[in-house]
Amino acid sequence: MSTTWHNPLVEQRADPHLSLVDGRYWFTGSLPGYDGIELRSAATLAGLAGAPATVVWRRHESGPMSWHVWAPELHRIDGRWLIYFAAAERDDIWKLRMYVLECQGADPVRDAWVERGRIATPEEGFSLDATPFEHAGRRYLCWAQKSPPTESNLYLAELANPWTLAGPPACISRPELPWERIGFHVNEGPAVLVRHGRVFIAYSASATDANYCMGLLWADAGAELLDPASWHKSPVPVFATDAAAGQFGPGHNSFTTTPDGRVDLLVYHARGYRDIVGDPLDDPNRHARVQPFGWRADGFPEFGSPLPDGPCAA
């Protein structure tokens, strides 16, 4: 049975996170005002475009979690709904830290959410884009954190509980390649995919303009993931601007599937134009898009290029 939708799926939602839980799609992303966290849900991908959007949490008036509410992700872990996100302070707008909310009931839209606090890391400082995953009976958190001279590297640690690291993190990727260092030296926005005997982590690199693109890390599924030597990096971007398709700066992706689980889907944001007036972060037109992707004979994902806007099917 074909699954169809229209791109962009949700306009003005950067850093899109889309998951399929018990046959229902759940969507969230950064709001244009960076001032809260919104959820929407639908039985189909196409239904998300017109689904009611419910703000489940608003930023504080001052102090921690009062500015730059970025990149929320909704996850269900051990039957509990959790939201991971980053936020800064009104009086220190780049003091970004990672936080967790927990839903007090079974319905993420209707039930109350409580703040579980900040995810503390050994290296105090700018941190964002936390994403949890489970592999081989162990729970991990992957995130981006500033460590001069780079703007952000990717770190991985095991979790003691959903908001507490169990031990020291490992740095698994630094922006060392030329295409990761355009405008800013950035590795951020990790998204995990486990297939064909490997753990893949897609991530985004460079400034948030048309140079933004996706890279790919991988480790063997049986390797020690906390050993940086287990990880390998694609020497070239795996998903990047396609001017002919009218897609600029694709990145900060997540992964999901069609309802039957047979087709893998890449979820990402991109702009429909190259030239931006002022700071790219002030431009709200990073729209959420979805497209199918396949697999090469060697077991690696083949993302291809961004598709032009319009009808899409899988």
PDB file of C-alpha atoms in Angstrom:
ATOM      1  CA  MET A   1       0.000   0.000   0.000  1.00  0.00           C
ATOM      2  CA  SER A   2       1.472   3.349  -1.054  1.00  0.00           C
ATOM      3  CA  THR A   3       2.122   6.112   1.480  1.00  0.00           C
ATOM      4  CA  THR A   4       1.785   9.626   0.046  1.00  0.00           C
ATOM      5  CA  TRP A   5       2.361  13.153   1.325  1.00  0.00           C
ATOM      6  CA  HIS A   6       3.315  16.615   0.097  1.00  0.00           C
ATOM      7  CA  ASN A   7       6.586  18.452   0.720  1.00  0.00           C
ATOM      8  CA  PRO A   8       7.204  20.584   2.598  1.00  0.00           C
ATOM      9  CA  LEU A   9       5.386  18.498   5.173  1.00  0.00           C
ATOM     10  CA  VAL A  10       5.330  21.180   7.896  1.00  0.00           C
ATOM     11  CA  GLU A  11       6.452  24.716   7.117  1.00  0.00           C
ATOM     12  CA  GLN A  12       8.732  26.762   9.387  1.00  0.00           C
ATOM     13  CA  ARG A  13       9.737  23.847  11.561  1.00  0.00           C
ATOM     14  CA  ALA A  14      13.497  23.420  11.650  1.00  0.00           C
ATOM     15  CA  ASP A  15      15.242  20.456  13.298  1.00  0.00           C
ATOM     16  CA  PRO A  16      12.274  18.145  12.643  1.00  0.00           C
ATOM     17  CA  HIS A  17      11.862  15.019  14.732  1.00  0.00           C
ATOM     18  CA  LEU A  18       9.321  12.518  13.421  1.00  0.00           C
ATOM     19  CA  SER A  19       8.646   9.106  14.918  1.00  0.00           C
ATOM     20  CA  LEU A  20       6.150   6.289  14.415  1.00  0.00           C
ATOM     21  CA  VAL A  21       4.860   4.830  17.686  1.00  0.00           C
ATOM     22  CA  ASP A  22       2.151   2.158  17.773  1.00  0.00           C
ATOM     23  CA  GLY A  23       0.986   3.046  14.272  1.00  0.00           C
ATOM     24  CA  ARG A  24       0.787   6.788  14.861  1.00  0.00           C
ATOM     25  CA  TYR A  25       3.140   9.564  13.736  1.00  0.00           C
ATOM     26  CA  TRP A  26       4.430  12.161  16.192  1.00  0.00           C
ATOM     27  CA  PHE A  27       6.110  15.364  15.043  1.00  0.00           C
ATOM     28  CA  THR A  28       7.974  18.192  16.719  1.00  0.00           C
ATOM     29  CA  GLY A  29      10.615  20.741  15.736  1.00  0.00           C
ATOM     30  CA  SER A  30      12.052  24.137  16.570  1.00  0.00           C
ATOM     31  CA  LEU A  31       9.446  26.900  16.535  1.00  0.00           C
ATOM     32  CA  PRO A  32      10.271  30.098  14.584  1.00  0.00           C
ATOM     33  CA  GLY A  33      10.325  32.085  17.844  1.00  0.00           C
ATOM     34  CA  TYR A  34      12.423  29.456  19.680  1.00  0.00           C
ATOM     35  CA  ASP A  35      10.055  29.992  22.614  1.00  0.00           C
ATOM     36  CA  GLY A  36       8.390  26.652  23.346  1.00  0.00           C
ATOM     37  CA  ILE A  37       7.788  23.034  22.403  1.00  0.00           C
ATOM     38  CA  GLU A  38       4.945  21.948  20.172  1.00  0.00           C
ATOM     39  CA  LEU A  39       3.644  18.475  19.353  1.00  0.00           C
ATOM     40  CA  ARG A  40       1.358  17.241  16.624  1.00  0.00           C
ATOM     41  CA  SER A  41       0.185  13.753  15.775  1.00  0.00           C
ATOM     42  CA  ALA A  42      -1.669  11.962  12.981  1.00  0.00           C
ATOM     43  CA  ALA A  43      -2.380   8.485  11.695  1.00  0.00           C
ATOM     44  CA  THR A  44      -0.690   9.309   8.378  1.00  0.00           C
ATOM     45  CA  LEU A  45       2.211  11.422   7.174  1.00  0.00           C
ATOM     46  CA  ALA A  46      -0.129  13.504   5.048  1.00  0.00           C
ATOM     47  CA  GLY A  47      -2.309  14.102   8.087  1.00  0.00           C
ATOM     48  CA  LEU A  48       0.494  15.815   9.986  1.00  0.00           C
ATOM     49  CA  ALA A  49       0.324  18.895   7.755  1.00  0.00           C
ATOM     50  CA  GLY A  50      -3.121  19.824   9.043  1.00  0.00           C
ATOM     51  CA  ALA A  51      -2.979  18.203  12.461  1.00  0.00           C
ATOM     52  CA  PRO A  52      -3.639  20.432  15.478  1.00  0.00           C
ATOM     53  CA  ALA A  53      -0.412  21.759  16.979  1.00  0.00           C
ATOM     54  CA  THR A  54      -0.340  21.809  20.790  1.00  0.00           C
ATOM     55  CA  VAL A  55       2.276  23.734  22.756  1.00  0.00           C
ATOM     56  CA  VAL A  56       3.099  21.459  25.704  1.00  0.00           C
ATOM     57  CA  TRP A  57       5.799  23.639  27.289  1.00  0.00           C
ATOM     58  CA  ARG A  58       6.829  27.319  27.208  1.00  0.00           C
ATOM     59  CA  ARG A  59      10.198  28.847  27.983  1.00  0.00           C
ATOM     60  CA  HIS A  60      10.812  30.423  31.378  1.00  0.00           C
ATOM     61  CA  GLU A  61      10.750  34.196  31.808  1.00  0.00           C
ATOM     62  CA  SER A  62      14.340  34.278  33.043  1.00  0.00           C
ATOM     63  CA  GLY A  63      17.223  32.061  34.048  1.00  0.00           C
ATOM     64  CA  PRO A  64      17.796  28.589  32.609  1.00  0.00           C
ATOM     65  CA  MET A  65      15.447  27.510  29.812  1.00  0.00           C
ATOM     66  CA  SER A  66      14.402  31.092  29.008  1.00  0.00           C
ATOM     67  CA  TRP A  67      15.866  31.537  25.491  1.00  0.00           C
ATOM     68  CA  HIS A  68      16.741  29.641  22.308  1.00  0.00           C
ATOM     69  CA  VAL A  69      14.535  26.592  22.847  1.00  0.00           C
ATOM     70  CA  TRP A  70      15.977  24.344  20.169  1.00  0.00           C
ATOM     71  CA  ALA A  71      15.576  20.961  18.524  1.00  0.00           C
ATOM     72  CA  PRO A  72      13.067  19.092  20.712  1.00  0.00           C
ATOM     73  CA  GLU A  73      12.803  15.326  20.270  1.00  0.00           C
ATOM     74  CA  LEU A  74       9.910  13.194  21.526  1.00  0.00           C
ATOM     75  CA  HIS A  75      10.825   9.662  22.635  1.00  0.00           C
ATOM     76  CA  ARG A  76       9.004   6.866  24.425  1.00  0.00           C
ATOM     77  CA  ILE A  77      11.321   4.966  26.764  1.00  0.00           C
ATOM     78  CA  ASP A  78      10.063   2.124  28.978  1.00  0.00           C
ATOM     79  CA  GLY A  79       6.499   3.269  28.407  1.00  0.00           C
ATOM     80  CA  ARG A  80       7.246   6.877  29.382  1.00  0.00           C
ATOM     81  CA  TRP A  81       7.090   9.851  27.025  1.00  0.00           C
ATOM     82  CA  LEU A  82      10.130  12.107  27.228  1.00  0.00           C
ATOM     83  CA  ILE A  83      11.178  15.271  25.414  1.00  0.00           C
ATOM     84  CA  TYR A  84      14.843  16.137  24.980  1.00  0.00           C
ATOM     85  CA  PHE A  85      15.684  19.720  24.031  1.00  0.00           C
ATOM     86  CA  ALA A  86      18.240  22.494  24.412  1.00  0.00           C
ATOM     87  CA  ALA A  87      17.703  25.973  25.820  1.00  0.00           C
ATOM     88  CA  ALA A  88      19.742  28.999  26.847  1.00  0.00           C
ATOM     89  CA  GLU A  89      19.190  31.987  29.160  1.00  0.00           C
ATOM     90  CA  ARG A  90      17.666  35.356  28.316  1.00  0.00           C
ATOM     91  CA  ASP A  91      20.695  37.125  29.814  1.00  0.00           C
ATOM     92  CA  ASP A  92      23.202  34.718  28.234  1.00  0.00           C
ATOM     93  CA  ILE A  93      21.675  33.552  24.962  1.00  0.00           C
ATOM     94  CA  TRP A  94      24.500  31.159  24.023  1.00  0.00           C
ATOM     95  CA  LYS A  95      24.493  29.403  27.386  1.00  0.00           C
ATOM     96  CA  LEU A  96      22.856  26.392  25.774  1.00  0.00           C
ATOM     97  CA  ARG A  97      22.302  23.295  27.870  1.00  0.00           C
ATOM     98  CA  MET A  98      20.328  20.056  27.409  1.00  0.00           C
ATOM     99  CA  TYR A  99      17.122  19.349  29.326  1.00  0.00           C
ATOM    100  CA  VAL A 100      14.471  16.640  29.672  1.00  0.00           C
ATOM    101  CA  LEU A 101      10.705  16.796  30.180  1.00  0.00           C
ATOM    102  CA  GLU A 102       8.573  13.803  31.203  1.00  0.00           C
ATOM    103  CA  CYS A 103       4.878  13.344  30.483  1.00  0.00           C
ATOM    104  CA  GLN A 104       2.774  12.391  33.503  1.00  0.00           C
ATOM    105  CA  GLY A 105       0.338  10.317  31.482  1.00  0.00           C
ATOM    106  CA  ALA A 106      -0.115   8.243  28.346  1.00  0.00           C
ATOM    107  CA  ASP A 107      -1.147  11.094  26.038  1.00  0.00           C
ATOM    108  CA  PRO A 108       1.708  13.503  25.226  1.00  0.00           C
ATOM    109  CA  VAL A 109      -0.688  16.139  23.916  1.00  0.00           C
ATOM    110  CA  ARG A 110      -3.313  16.131  26.669  1.00  0.00           C
ATOM    111  CA  ASP A 111      -1.403  15.122  29.790  1.00  0.00           C
ATOM    112  CA  ALA A 112       0.878  17.318  31.897  1.00  0.00           C
ATOM    113  CA  TRP A 113       4.629  17.531  31.469  1.00  0.00           C
ATOM    114  CA  VAL A 114       7.173  18.001  34.267  1.00  0.00           C
ATOM    115  CA  GLU A 115      10.758  19.218  34.058  1.00  0.00           C
ATOM    116  CA  ARG A 116      13.306  16.541  34.939  1.00  0.00           C
ATOM    117  CA  GLY A 117      16.185  18.981  34.792  1.00  0.00           C
ATOM    118  CA  ARG A 118      19.435  19.451  32.956  1.00  0.00           C
ATOM    119  CA  ILE A 119      21.575  16.684  31.532  1.00  0.00           C
ATOM    120  CA  ALA A 120      24.895  17.359  33.242  1.00  0.00           C
ATOM    121  CA  THR A 121      28.066  16.640  31.277  1.00  0.00           C
ATOM    122  CA  PRO A 122      31.635  16.542  32.625  1.00  0.00           C
ATOM    123  CA  GLU A 123      32.672  19.424  30.376  1.00  0.00           C
ATOM    124  CA  GLU A 124      30.511  22.359  31.379  1.00  0.00           C
ATOM    125  CA  GLY A 125      29.474  24.451  28.420  1.00  0.00           C
ATOM    126  CA  PHE A 126      27.433  24.877  25.260  1.00  0.00           C
ATOM    127  CA  SER A 127      25.601  21.591  24.559  1.00  0.00           C
ATOM    128  CA  LEU A 128      22.578  20.687  22.459  1.00  0.00           C
ATOM    129  CA  ASP A 129      20.855  18.177  20.164  1.00  0.00           C
ATOM    130  CA  ALA A 130      20.590  15.276  22.618  1.00  0.00           C
ATOM    131  CA  THR A 131      19.194  12.073  21.130  1.00  0.00           C
ATOM    132  CA  PRO A 132      18.817   8.805  23.107  1.00  0.00           C
ATOM    133  CA  PHE A 133      18.935   5.306  21.641  1.00  0.00           C
ATOM    134  CA  GLU A 134      19.197   1.699  22.761  1.00  0.00           C
ATOM    135  CA  HIS A 135      21.560  -0.871  21.310  1.00  0.00           C
ATOM    136  CA  ALA A 136      22.540  -4.352  22.468  1.00  0.00           C
ATOM    137  CA  GLY A 137      20.804  -3.886  25.812  1.00  0.00           C
ATOM    138  CA  ARG A 138      22.515  -0.586  26.632  1.00  0.00           C
ATOM    139  CA  ARG A 139      21.054   2.918  26.520  1.00  0.00           C
ATOM    140  CA  TYR A 140      23.094   5.756  25.101  1.00  0.00           C
ATOM    141  CA  LEU A 141      22.869   9.484  24.584  1.00  0.00           C
ATOM    142  CA  CYS A 142      24.503  11.235  21.641  1.00  0.00           C
ATOM    143  CA  TRP A 143      24.785  15.027  21.549  1.00  0.00           C
ATOM    144  CA  ALA A 144      26.765  18.022  20.292  1.00  0.00           C
ATOM    145  CA  GLN A 145      28.976  20.049  22.605  1.00  0.00           C
ATOM    146  CA  LYS A 146      31.353  22.936  22.177  1.00  0.00           C
ATOM    147  CA  SER A 147      34.999  22.251  22.843  1.00  0.00           C
ATOM    148  CA  PRO A 148      37.255  25.047  21.575  1.00  0.00           C
ATOM    149  CA  PRO A 149      38.530  25.599  18.963  1.00  0.00           C
ATOM    150  CA  THR A 150      35.461  23.982  17.341  1.00  0.00           C
ATOM    151  CA  GLU A 151      31.876  25.150  17.744  1.00  0.00           C
ATOM    152  CA  SER A 152      30.653  21.604  18.395  1.00  0.00           C
ATOM    153  CA  ASN A 153      31.790  17.977  18.384  1.00  0.00           C
ATOM    154  CA  LEU A 154      29.693  14.822  18.745  1.00  0.00           C
ATOM    155  CA  TYR A 155      29.811  12.958  22.051  1.00  0.00           C
ATOM    156  CA  LEU A 156      28.419   9.613  23.164  1.00  0.00           C
ATOM    157  CA  ALA A 157      27.787   8.274  26.684  1.00  0.00           C
ATOM    158  CA  GLU A 158      25.834   5.507  28.339  1.00  0.00           C
ATOM    159  CA  LEU A 159      22.766   6.530  30.331  1.00  0.00           C
ATOM    160  CA  ALA A 160      22.027   5.646  33.958  1.00  0.00           C
ATOM    161  CA  ASN A 161      18.497   6.965  33.507  1.00  0.00           C
ATOM    162  CA  PRO A 162      16.940   9.097  30.752  1.00  0.00           C
ATOM    163  CA  TRP A 163      18.493  12.336  32.078  1.00  0.00           C
ATOM    164  CA  THR A 164      21.697  11.154  33.770  1.00  0.00           C
ATOM    165  CA  LEU A 165      24.938  10.002  32.180  1.00  0.00           C
ATOM    166  CA  ALA A 166      26.286   6.732  33.571  1.00  0.00           C
ATOM    167  CA  GLY A 167      29.916   7.519  32.886  1.00  0.00           C
ATOM    168  CA  PRO A 168      32.365   9.694  30.988  1.00  0.00           C
ATOM    169  CA  PRO A 169      31.474  10.524  27.382  1.00  0.00           C
ATOM    170  CA  ALA A 170      33.532   9.682  24.332  1.00  0.00           C
ATOM    171  CA  CYS A 171      34.129  12.197  21.555  1.00  0.00           C
ATOM    172  CA  ILE A 172      33.259  10.260  18.397  1.00  0.00           C
ATOM    173  CA  SER A 173      33.488  13.026  15.773  1.00  0.00           C
ATOM    174  CA  ARG A 174      35.098  16.434  15.345  1.00  0.00           C
ATOM    175  CA  PRO A 175      34.616  18.787  12.377  1.00  0.00           C
ATOM    176  CA  GLU A 176      37.933  18.112  10.708  1.00  0.00           C
ATOM    177  CA  LEU A 177      36.998  17.916   7.019  1.00  0.00           C
ATOM    178  CA  PRO A 178      36.665  21.040   4.822  1.00  0.00           C
ATOM    179  CA  TRP A 179      32.911  20.610   4.253  1.00  0.00           C
ATOM    180  CA  GLU A 180      32.345  20.445   8.033  1.00  0.00           C
ATOM    181  CA  ARG A 181      34.065  23.801   8.559  1.00  0.00           C
ATOM    182  CA  ILE A 182      32.317  26.289   6.248  1.00  0.00           C
ATOM    183  CA  GLY A 183      31.268  29.346   8.236  1.00  0.00           C
ATOM    184  CA  PHE A 184      31.530  27.443  11.512  1.00  0.00           C
ATOM    185  CA  HIS A 185      33.335  24.282  12.595  1.00  0.00           C
ATOM    186  CA  VAL A 186      30.277  22.180  13.426  1.00  0.00           C
ATOM    187  CA  ASN A 187      29.155  18.603  13.992  1.00  0.00           C
ATOM    188  CA  GLU A 188      25.614  18.579  15.412  1.00  0.00           C
ATOM    189  CA  GLY A 189      22.101  17.130  15.078  1.00  0.00           C
ATOM    190  CA  PRO A 190      22.900  13.403  15.436  1.00  0.00           C
ATOM    191  CA  ALA A 191      20.288  10.825  14.363  1.00  0.00           C
ATOM    192  CA  VAL A 192      20.762   7.088  14.883  1.00  0.00           C
ATOM    193  CA  LEU A 193      19.899   4.241  12.535  1.00  0.00           C
ATOM    194  CA  VAL A 194      20.768   0.586  13.236  1.00  0.00           C
ATOM    195  CA  ARG A 195      20.719  -1.665  10.185  1.00  0.00           C
ATOM    196  CA  HIS A 196      22.687  -4.413   8.464  1.00  0.00           C
ATOM    197  CA  GLY A 197      25.112  -5.059  11.297  1.00  0.00           C
ATOM    198  CA  ARG A 198      26.088  -1.424  11.805  1.00  0.00           C
ATOM    199  CA  VAL A 199      25.163   1.535  13.971  1.00  0.00           C
ATOM    200  CA  PHE A 200      24.902   4.621  11.765  1.00  0.00           C
ATOM    201  CA  ILE A 201      24.813   8.188  13.044  1.00  0.00           C
ATOM    202  CA  ALA A 202      23.838  10.859  10.557  1.00  0.00           C
ATOM    203  CA  TYR A 203      24.780  14.379  11.608  1.00  0.00           C
ATOM    204  CA  SER A 204      24.888  17.921  10.245  1.00  0.00           C
ATOM    205  CA  ALA A 205      27.863  20.141   9.556  1.00  0.00           C
ATOM    206  CA  SER A 206      28.910  23.743   8.796  1.00  0.00           C
ATOM    207  CA  ALA A 207      26.878  26.943   9.094  1.00  0.00           C
ATOM    208  CA  THR A 208      23.065  26.889   8.958  1.00  0.00           C
ATOM    209  CA  ASP A 209      22.898  28.429   5.472  1.00  0.00           C
ATOM    210  CA  ALA A 210      23.164  26.698   2.080  1.00  0.00           C
ATOM    211  CA  ASN A 211      26.424  25.092   3.232  1.00  0.00           C
ATOM    212  CA  TYR A 212      24.626  23.026   5.867  1.00  0.00           C
ATOM    213  CA  CYS A 213      24.784  19.341   4.947  1.00  0.00           C
ATOM    214  CA  MET A 214      24.684  15.822   6.363  1.00  0.00           C
ATOM    215  CA  GLY A 215      27.579  13.546   7.164  1.00  0.00           C
ATOM    216  CA  LEU A 216      27.594   9.914   8.263  1.00  0.00           C
ATOM    217  CA  LEU A 217      29.396   7.967  10.993  1.00  0.00           C
ATOM    218  CA  TRP A 218      29.260   4.228  11.465  1.00  0.00           C
ATOM    219  CA  ALA A 219      30.470   1.486  13.793  1.00  0.00           C
ATOM    220  CA  ASP A 220      30.069  -2.269  13.656  1.00  0.00           C
ATOM    221  CA  ALA A 221      27.061  -3.363  15.707  1.00  0.00           C
ATOM    222  CA  GLY A 222      29.259  -5.555  17.901  1.00  0.00           C
ATOM    223  CA  ALA A 223      31.893  -2.912  18.547  1.00  0.00           C
ATOM    224  CA  GLU A 224      32.384  -0.980  21.779  1.00  0.00           C
ATOM    225  CA  LEU A 225      30.516   2.195  20.874  1.00  0.00           C
ATOM    226  CA  LEU A 226      32.251   4.216  23.591  1.00  0.00           C
ATOM    227  CA  ASP A 227      35.615   3.609  21.954  1.00  0.00           C
ATOM    228  CA  PRO A 228      36.233   6.467  19.484  1.00  0.00           C
ATOM    229  CA  ALA A 229      38.304   4.067  17.372  1.00  0.00           C
ATOM    230  CA  SER A 230      35.133   2.073  16.624  1.00  0.00           C
ATOM    231  CA  TRP A 231      33.725   4.945  14.578  1.00  0.00           C
ATOM    232  CA  HIS A 232      34.335   5.721  10.915  1.00  0.00           C
ATOM    233  CA  LYS A 233      33.325   8.805   8.940  1.00  0.00           C
ATOM    234  CA  SER A 234      32.267   9.351   5.343  1.00  0.00           C
ATOM    235  CA  PRO A 235      34.890  11.555   3.667  1.00  0.00           C
ATOM    236  CA  VAL A 236      32.162  13.412   1.738  1.00  0.00           C
ATOM    237  CA  PRO A 237      28.681  14.696   2.628  1.00  0.00           C
ATOM    238  CA  VAL A 238      25.890  12.155   2.197  1.00  0.00           C
ATOM    239  CA  PHE A 239      23.084  14.727   1.674  1.00  0.00           C
ATOM    240  CA  ALA A 240      23.615  18.301   0.550  1.00  0.00           C
ATOM    241  CA  THR A 241      22.197  21.347  -1.227  1.00  0.00           C
ATOM    242  CA  ASP A 242      20.675  20.687  -4.662  1.00  0.00           C
ATOM    243  CA  ALA A 243      20.035  24.002  -6.394  1.00  0.00           C
ATOM    244  CA  ALA A 244      18.273  22.313  -9.322  1.00  0.00           C
ATOM    245  CA  ALA A 245      15.745  20.836  -6.893  1.00  0.00           C
ATOM    246  CA  GLY A 246      15.388  24.138  -5.042  1.00  0.00           C
ATOM    247  CA  GLN A 247      16.619  22.674  -1.751  1.00  0.00           C
ATOM    248  CA  PHE A 248      19.291  24.564   0.188  1.00  0.00           C
ATOM    249  CA  GLY A 249      21.041  23.594   3.425  1.00  0.00           C
ATOM    250  CA  PRO A 250      19.353  20.239   4.113  1.00  0.00           C
ATOM    251  CA  GLY A 251      20.094  18.784   7.509  1.00  0.00           C
ATOM    252  CA  HIS A 252      19.288  18.209  11.170  1.00  0.00           C
ATOM    253  CA  ASN A 253      17.517  15.028  10.215  1.00  0.00           C
ATOM    254  CA  SER A 254      15.644  12.233  11.916  1.00  0.00           C
ATOM    255  CA  PHE A 255      14.526   8.818  10.666  1.00  0.00           C
ATOM    256  CA  THR A 256      11.211   7.002  10.517  1.00  0.00           C
ATOM    257  CA  THR A 257       9.460   4.482   8.277  1.00  0.00           C
ATOM    258  CA  THR A 258       6.231   3.996   6.373  1.00  0.00           C
ATOM    259  CA  PRO A 259       3.433   2.573   8.553  1.00  0.00           C
ATOM    260  CA  ASP A 260       4.215  -0.980   7.409  1.00  0.00           C
ATOM    261  CA  GLY A 261       7.892  -0.521   8.227  1.00  0.00           C
ATOM    262  CA  ARG A 262       8.995  -1.511   4.736  1.00  0.00           C
ATOM    263  CA  VAL A 263      10.386   1.826   3.532  1.00  0.00           C
ATOM    264  CA  ASP A 264      12.850   3.971   5.447  1.00  0.00           C
ATOM    265  CA  LEU A 265      12.191   7.708   5.469  1.00  0.00           C
ATOM    266  CA  LEU A 266      14.601  10.616   5.869  1.00  0.00           C
ATOM    267  CA  VAL A 267      13.155  13.618   7.699  1.00  0.00           C
ATOM    268  CA  TYR A 268      15.074  16.902   7.378  1.00  0.00           C
ATOM    269  CA  HIS A 269      14.762  20.651   7.057  1.00  0.00           C
ATOM    270  CA  ALA A 270      15.857  22.830   4.150  1.00  0.00           C
ATOM    271  CA  ARG A 271      15.190  26.256   2.672  1.00  0.00           C
ATOM    272  CA  GLY A 272      13.778  26.886  -0.779  1.00  0.00           C
ATOM    273  CA  TYR A 273      16.333  29.596  -1.600  1.00  0.00           C
ATOM    274  CA  ARG A 274      20.060  30.237  -1.215  1.00  0.00           C
ATOM    275  CA  ASP A 275      20.314  33.919  -0.327  1.00  0.00           C
ATOM    276  CA  ILE A 276      19.478  34.911   3.240  1.00  0.00           C
ATOM    277  CA  VAL A 277      19.232  38.437   4.625  1.00  0.00           C
ATOM    278  CA  GLY A 278      20.887  38.749   8.035  1.00  0.00           C
ATOM    279  CA  ASP A 279      21.594  35.895  10.435  1.00  0.00           C
ATOM    280  CA  PRO A 280      20.401  32.518   9.078  1.00  0.00           C
ATOM    281  CA  LEU A 281      19.030  31.670  12.536  1.00  0.00           C
ATOM    282  CA  ASP A 282      16.612  34.594  12.190  1.00  0.00           C
ATOM    283  CA  ASP A 283      15.262  33.260   8.895  1.00  0.00           C
ATOM    284  CA  PRO A 284      12.219  31.093   9.745  1.00  0.00           C
ATOM    285  CA  ASN A 285      11.897  29.285   6.423  1.00  0.00           C
ATOM    286  CA  ARG A 286      13.616  26.024   7.177  1.00  0.00           C
ATOM    287  CA  HIS A 287      10.718  23.713   6.352  1.00  0.00           C
ATOM    288  CA  ALA A 288      10.353  20.063   7.376  1.00  0.00           C
ATOM    289  CA  ARG A 289      10.467  17.597   4.506  1.00  0.00           C
ATOM    290  CA  VAL A 290      10.333  13.803   4.192  1.00  0.00           C
ATOM    291  CA  GLN A 291      11.604  11.494   1.469  1.00  0.00           C
ATOM    292  CA  PRO A 292      12.262   7.756   1.098  1.00  0.00           C
ATOM    293  CA  PHE A 293      15.766   6.347   0.899  1.00  0.00           C
ATOM    294  CA  GLY A 294      17.249   2.978   0.064  1.00  0.00           C
ATOM    295  CA  TRP A 295      20.271   0.839   0.779  1.00  0.00           C
ATOM    296  CA  ARG A 296      23.370  -0.056  -1.197  1.00  0.00           C
ATOM    297  CA  ALA A 297      24.485  -3.631  -1.701  1.00  0.00           C
ATOM    298  CA  ASP A 298      27.182  -3.133   0.956  1.00  0.00           C
ATOM    299  CA  GLY A 299      24.555  -2.298   3.595  1.00  0.00           C
ATOM    300  CA  PHE A 300      25.078   1.462   3.672  1.00  0.00           C
ATOM    301  CA  PRO A 301      22.201   3.954   3.338  1.00  0.00           C
ATOM    302  CA  GLU A 302      21.804   5.736   0.007  1.00  0.00           C
ATOM    303  CA  PHE A 303      20.132   9.066   0.725  1.00  0.00           C
ATOM    304  CA  GLY A 304      20.491  10.482  -2.788  1.00  0.00           C
ATOM    305  CA  SER A 305      19.677  14.177  -3.228  1.00  0.00           C
ATOM    306  CA  PRO A 306      16.867  16.344  -1.877  1.00  0.00           C
ATOM    307  CA  LEU A 307      13.727  16.004  -3.980  1.00  0.00           C
ATOM    308  CA  PRO A 308      11.891  19.035  -5.383  1.00  0.00           C
ATOM    309  CA  ASP A 309       8.879  20.173  -3.373  1.00  0.00           C
ATOM    310  CA  GLY A 310       5.548  18.651  -4.306  1.00  0.00           C
ATOM    311  CA  PRO A 311       3.817  15.257  -4.039  1.00  0.00           C
ATOM    312  CA  CYS A 312       5.943  12.448  -2.657  1.00  0.00           C
ATOM    313  CA  ALA A 313       5.296   8.720  -2.210  1.00  0.00           C
ATOM    314  CA  ALA A 314       6.905   5.630  -0.753  1.00  0.00           C
TER     315      ALA A 314
END
